């Protein structure tokens, strides 16, 4: 059974800010490869971190809303954990869309 999820990804685009759209398109393809269907993508632009850990002081925030099997979510997390351009990732399960009363 597919569930709806919201995924917030922080991208490490240091030195290659011009290629943000290409990275986002690649990530959408990665979602599809793992069996997820992306409903919407919200680009939230470059933001500075409140607390800096390491040499990265800012990241490009992108919010994905998608539907997938719970097992597919685990595959997505594992895939993006190994991706050098994904700095952080966080997922939350959303409630199913309710149809409007007729």
Short mmCIF file of N, CA and C in Angstrom, two decimals:
data_model
loop_
_atom_site.label_atom_id
_atom_site.label_comp_id
_atom_site.label_asym_id
_atom_site.label_seq_id
_atom_site.Cartn_x
_atom_site.Cartn_y
_atom_site.Cartn_z
N UNK A 1 0.84 -1.18 0.00
CA UNK A 1 0.00 0.00 0.00
C UNK A 1 0.89 1.25 0.00
N UNK A 2 0.62 2.12 -0.92
CA UNK A 2 1.41 3.35 -1.02
C UNK A 2 1.01 4.35 0.07
N UNK A 3 1.99 5.01 0.62
CA UNK A 3 1.77 6.08 1.58
C UNK A 3 2.33 7.36 0.98
N UNK A 4 1.80 8.49 1.44
CA UNK A 4 2.33 9.79 1.00
C UNK A 4 3.36 10.25 2.02
N UNK A 5 4.44 10.80 1.48
CA UNK A 5 5.54 11.29 2.33
C UNK A 5 5.96 12.68 1.87
N UNK A 6 6.55 13.39 2.80
CA UNK A 6 7.20 14.66 2.50
C UNK A 6 8.67 14.48 2.86
N UNK A 7 9.53 14.78 1.91
CA UNK A 7 10.96 14.64 2.15
C UNK A 7 11.66 15.97 1.99
N UNK A 8 12.37 16.39 3.02
CA UNK A 8 13.17 17.61 2.96
C UNK A 8 14.61 17.20 2.78
N UNK A 9 15.19 17.62 1.67
CA UNK A 9 16.59 17.30 1.38
C UNK A 9 17.40 18.58 1.37
N UNK A 10 18.54 18.55 2.01
CA UNK A 10 19.48 19.67 1.99
C UNK A 10 20.62 19.24 1.08
N UNK A 11 20.83 20.00 0.01
CA UNK A 11 21.83 19.64 -0.99
C UNK A 11 23.12 20.41 -0.76
N UNK A 12 24.22 19.73 -0.99
CA UNK A 12 25.55 20.33 -0.91
C UNK A 12 25.94 20.73 -2.33
N UNK A 13 25.68 21.99 -2.68
CA UNK A 13 26.00 22.49 -4.02
C UNK A 13 27.13 23.51 -3.97
N UNK A 14 27.97 23.40 -2.97
CA UNK A 14 29.07 24.35 -2.80
C UNK A 14 29.95 24.36 -4.04
N UNK A 15 30.06 25.53 -4.66
CA UNK A 15 30.88 25.67 -5.85
C UNK A 15 30.17 25.36 -7.15
N UNK A 16 28.94 24.87 -7.07
CA UNK A 16 28.20 24.55 -8.30
C UNK A 16 26.72 24.91 -8.15
N UNK A 17 26.45 26.12 -7.67
CA UNK A 17 25.09 26.58 -7.46
C UNK A 17 24.28 26.66 -8.75
N UNK A 18 24.97 26.81 -9.88
CA UNK A 18 24.28 26.91 -11.16
C UNK A 18 23.61 25.60 -11.56
N UNK A 19 24.06 24.49 -11.02
CA UNK A 19 23.56 23.19 -11.43
C UNK A 19 22.46 22.66 -10.52
N UNK A 20 21.82 23.50 -9.73
CA UNK A 20 20.79 23.05 -8.79
C UNK A 20 19.65 22.34 -9.52
N UNK A 21 19.18 22.90 -10.62
CA UNK A 21 18.07 22.30 -11.35
C UNK A 21 18.44 20.91 -11.87
N UNK A 22 19.65 20.74 -12.35
CA UNK A 22 20.08 19.43 -12.85
C UNK A 22 20.11 18.40 -11.72
N UNK A 23 20.58 18.80 -10.56
CA UNK A 23 20.65 17.88 -9.41
C UNK A 23 19.23 17.50 -8.98
N UNK A 24 18.32 18.46 -8.95
CA UNK A 24 16.94 18.18 -8.55
C UNK A 24 16.28 17.23 -9.54
N UNK A 25 16.50 17.43 -10.83
CA UNK A 25 15.95 16.52 -11.83
C UNK A 25 16.52 15.11 -11.66
N UNK A 26 17.80 15.01 -11.34
CA UNK A 26 18.41 13.69 -11.12
C UNK A 26 17.80 13.02 -9.89
N UNK A 27 17.56 13.80 -8.84
CA UNK A 27 16.96 13.24 -7.63
C UNK A 27 15.54 12.75 -7.89
N UNK A 28 14.78 13.49 -8.71
CA UNK A 28 13.43 13.04 -9.07
C UNK A 28 13.49 11.70 -9.81
N UNK A 29 14.48 11.54 -10.68
CA UNK A 29 14.66 10.26 -11.38
C UNK A 29 15.04 9.16 -10.40
N UNK A 30 15.86 9.50 -9.40
CA UNK A 30 16.24 8.52 -8.38
C UNK A 30 15.03 8.07 -7.57
N UNK A 31 14.12 9.00 -7.26
CA UNK A 31 12.88 8.63 -6.57
C UNK A 31 12.11 7.63 -7.43
N UNK A 32 11.97 7.92 -8.72
CA UNK A 32 11.22 7.04 -9.62
C UNK A 32 11.90 5.68 -9.75
N UNK A 33 13.21 5.66 -9.78
CA UNK A 33 13.95 4.40 -9.89
C UNK A 33 13.66 3.49 -8.70
N UNK A 34 13.48 4.07 -7.53
CA UNK A 34 13.21 3.28 -6.32
C UNK A 34 11.73 2.99 -6.12
N UNK A 35 10.88 3.40 -7.08
CA UNK A 35 9.46 3.06 -7.02
C UNK A 35 8.56 4.14 -6.44
N UNK A 36 9.06 5.34 -6.26
CA UNK A 36 8.25 6.43 -5.72
C UNK A 36 7.72 7.29 -6.85
N UNK A 37 6.56 7.90 -6.62
CA UNK A 37 5.97 8.81 -7.59
C UNK A 37 5.97 10.22 -6.98
N UNK A 38 6.76 11.11 -7.55
CA UNK A 38 6.88 12.47 -7.03
C UNK A 38 5.66 13.27 -7.46
N UNK A 39 4.96 13.85 -6.48
CA UNK A 39 3.78 14.67 -6.76
C UNK A 39 4.14 16.13 -6.95
N UNK A 40 5.05 16.62 -6.12
CA UNK A 40 5.45 18.02 -6.24
C UNK A 40 6.86 18.22 -5.70
N UNK A 41 7.49 19.26 -6.21
CA UNK A 41 8.83 19.63 -5.78
C UNK A 41 8.84 21.12 -5.48
N UNK A 42 9.31 21.48 -4.30
CA UNK A 42 9.38 22.89 -3.91
C UNK A 42 10.84 23.25 -3.65
N UNK A 43 11.36 24.16 -4.45
CA UNK A 43 12.73 24.63 -4.26
C UNK A 43 12.69 25.78 -3.26
N UNK A 44 13.44 25.62 -2.17
CA UNK A 44 13.40 26.60 -1.10
C UNK A 44 14.66 27.46 -1.05
N UNK A 45 15.51 27.33 -2.05
CA UNK A 45 16.68 28.17 -2.24
C UNK A 45 17.79 27.87 -1.22
N UNK A 46 18.87 28.59 -1.36
CA UNK A 46 20.07 28.43 -0.52
C UNK A 46 19.82 29.10 0.83
N UNK A 47 20.14 28.40 1.92
CA UNK A 47 19.98 28.97 3.26
C UNK A 47 21.21 28.65 4.10
N UNK A 48 21.54 29.58 4.97
CA UNK A 48 22.66 29.37 5.89
C UNK A 48 22.19 28.58 7.10
N UNK A 49 23.06 27.72 7.60
CA UNK A 49 22.75 26.91 8.76
C UNK A 49 22.91 27.74 10.03
N UNK A 50 22.04 27.50 11.00
CA UNK A 50 22.15 28.17 12.29
C UNK A 50 23.37 27.67 13.03
N UNK A 51 23.56 26.36 12.99
CA UNK A 51 24.72 25.74 13.63
C UNK A 51 25.56 25.08 12.56
N UNK A 52 26.80 25.47 12.45
CA UNK A 52 27.69 24.95 11.42
C UNK A 52 28.44 23.74 11.96
N UNK A 53 28.42 22.66 11.19
CA UNK A 53 29.16 21.46 11.55
C UNK A 53 30.06 21.13 10.37
N UNK A 54 31.35 21.23 10.56
CA UNK A 54 32.27 20.99 9.46
C UNK A 54 32.50 22.24 8.64
N UNK A 55 32.87 22.04 7.39
CA UNK A 55 33.21 23.19 6.54
C UNK A 55 32.03 23.70 5.73
N UNK A 56 30.89 23.05 5.77
CA UNK A 56 29.72 23.48 5.01
C UNK A 56 28.86 24.38 5.88
N UNK A 57 28.65 25.65 5.45
CA UNK A 57 27.89 26.59 6.26
C UNK A 57 26.51 26.90 5.69
N UNK A 58 26.18 26.36 4.52
CA UNK A 58 24.86 26.58 3.93
C UNK A 58 24.51 25.41 3.02
N UNK A 59 23.22 25.31 2.70
CA UNK A 59 22.77 24.24 1.82
C UNK A 59 21.56 24.68 1.03
N UNK A 60 21.30 23.98 -0.06
CA UNK A 60 20.15 24.26 -0.92
C UNK A 60 19.02 23.34 -0.48
N UNK A 61 17.94 23.91 0.01
CA UNK A 61 16.82 23.14 0.55
C UNK A 61 15.80 22.84 -0.54
N UNK A 62 15.36 21.58 -0.61
CA UNK A 62 14.35 21.16 -1.58
C UNK A 62 13.36 20.25 -0.85
N UNK A 63 12.07 20.50 -1.07
CA UNK A 63 11.02 19.72 -0.44
C UNK A 63 10.31 18.89 -1.51
N UNK A 64 10.24 17.58 -1.32
CA UNK A 64 9.57 16.67 -2.24
C UNK A 64 8.34 16.08 -1.55
N UNK A 65 7.21 16.04 -2.25
CA UNK A 65 6.03 15.30 -1.80
C UNK A 65 5.88 14.15 -2.77
N UNK A 66 5.83 12.93 -2.22
CA UNK A 66 5.80 11.75 -3.08
C UNK A 66 5.01 10.63 -2.42
N UNK A 67 4.64 9.65 -3.22
CA UNK A 67 3.97 8.46 -2.68
C UNK A 67 4.84 7.25 -3.00
N UNK A 68 4.91 6.34 -2.02
CA UNK A 68 5.77 5.17 -2.19
C UNK A 68 5.39 4.11 -1.16
N UNK A 69 5.84 2.91 -1.42
CA UNK A 69 5.72 1.82 -0.45
C UNK A 69 6.69 2.09 0.70
N UNK A 70 6.38 1.63 1.91
CA UNK A 70 7.31 1.83 3.03
C UNK A 70 8.70 1.23 2.76
N UNK A 71 8.76 0.11 2.07
CA UNK A 71 10.06 -0.50 1.76
C UNK A 71 10.85 0.37 0.79
N UNK A 72 10.14 1.05 -0.12
CA UNK A 72 10.81 1.94 -1.08
C UNK A 72 11.43 3.13 -0.36
N UNK A 73 10.78 3.60 0.71
CA UNK A 73 11.33 4.72 1.46
C UNK A 73 12.68 4.35 2.06
N UNK A 74 12.78 3.13 2.56
CA UNK A 74 14.07 2.68 3.11
C UNK A 74 15.15 2.65 2.04
N UNK A 75 14.79 2.24 0.83
CA UNK A 75 15.75 2.22 -0.28
C UNK A 75 16.17 3.63 -0.67
N UNK A 76 15.20 4.55 -0.65
CA UNK A 76 15.50 5.94 -0.99
C UNK A 76 16.47 6.53 0.03
N UNK A 77 16.20 6.29 1.31
CA UNK A 77 17.09 6.80 2.37
C UNK A 77 18.51 6.27 2.19
N UNK A 78 18.61 4.97 1.93
CA UNK A 78 19.94 4.36 1.76
C UNK A 78 20.65 4.92 0.54
N UNK A 79 19.91 5.12 -0.55
CA UNK A 79 20.51 5.63 -1.79
C UNK A 79 21.04 7.04 -1.59
N UNK A 80 20.23 7.91 -0.96
CA UNK A 80 20.64 9.30 -0.79
C UNK A 80 21.71 9.45 0.29
N UNK A 81 21.79 8.50 1.21
CA UNK A 81 22.84 8.55 2.23
C UNK A 81 24.22 8.42 1.57
N UNK A 82 24.28 7.69 0.47
CA UNK A 82 25.54 7.50 -0.25
C UNK A 82 25.81 8.58 -1.29
N UNK A 83 24.83 9.45 -1.52
CA UNK A 83 24.95 10.50 -2.53
C UNK A 83 25.71 11.69 -1.94
N UNK A 84 26.79 12.08 -2.58
CA UNK A 84 27.62 13.18 -2.08
C UNK A 84 26.96 14.54 -2.17
N UNK A 85 25.94 14.68 -3.00
CA UNK A 85 25.26 15.97 -3.14
C UNK A 85 24.09 16.14 -2.18
N UNK A 86 23.68 15.07 -1.50
CA UNK A 86 22.62 15.15 -0.49
C UNK A 86 23.31 15.24 0.87
N UNK A 87 23.23 16.42 1.48
CA UNK A 87 23.90 16.64 2.77
C UNK A 87 23.07 16.11 3.94
N UNK A 88 21.78 16.40 3.94
CA UNK A 88 20.87 15.94 4.98
C UNK A 88 19.55 15.54 4.33
N UNK A 89 18.82 14.64 5.00
CA UNK A 89 17.50 14.24 4.52
C UNK A 89 16.60 13.95 5.71
N UNK A 90 15.33 14.32 5.57
CA UNK A 90 14.35 14.07 6.62
C UNK A 90 13.01 13.79 5.95
N UNK A 91 12.29 12.77 6.45
CA UNK A 91 11.03 12.36 5.84
C UNK A 91 9.94 12.33 6.90
N UNK A 92 8.71 12.66 6.47
CA UNK A 92 7.54 12.58 7.34
C UNK A 92 6.39 12.00 6.53
N UNK A 93 5.61 11.15 7.17
CA UNK A 93 4.45 10.57 6.49
C UNK A 93 3.30 11.57 6.54
N UNK A 94 2.64 11.76 5.41
CA UNK A 94 1.50 12.67 5.31
C UNK A 94 0.21 11.87 5.32
N UNK A 95 -0.85 12.53 5.72
CA UNK A 95 -2.17 11.89 5.66
C UNK A 95 -2.61 11.81 4.20
N UNK A 96 -3.44 10.84 3.89
CA UNK A 96 -3.93 10.67 2.52
C UNK A 96 -4.76 11.88 2.13
N UNK A 97 -4.74 12.19 0.83
CA UNK A 97 -5.55 13.30 0.33
C UNK A 97 -7.02 12.96 0.50
N UNK A 98 -7.79 13.92 1.00
CA UNK A 98 -9.22 13.70 1.16
C UNK A 98 -9.94 14.30 -0.03
N UNK A 99 -10.89 13.55 -0.56
CA UNK A 99 -11.66 14.04 -1.70
C UNK A 99 -12.72 15.01 -1.21
N UNK A 100 -12.96 16.05 -2.01
CA UNK A 100 -13.96 17.05 -1.65
C UNK A 100 -15.35 16.44 -1.73
N UNK A 101 -16.22 16.85 -0.81
CA UNK A 101 -17.60 16.33 -0.82
C UNK A 101 -18.33 16.86 -2.04
N UNK A 102 -19.11 15.99 -2.66
CA UNK A 102 -19.82 16.38 -3.90
C UNK A 102 -21.11 17.06 -3.61
#
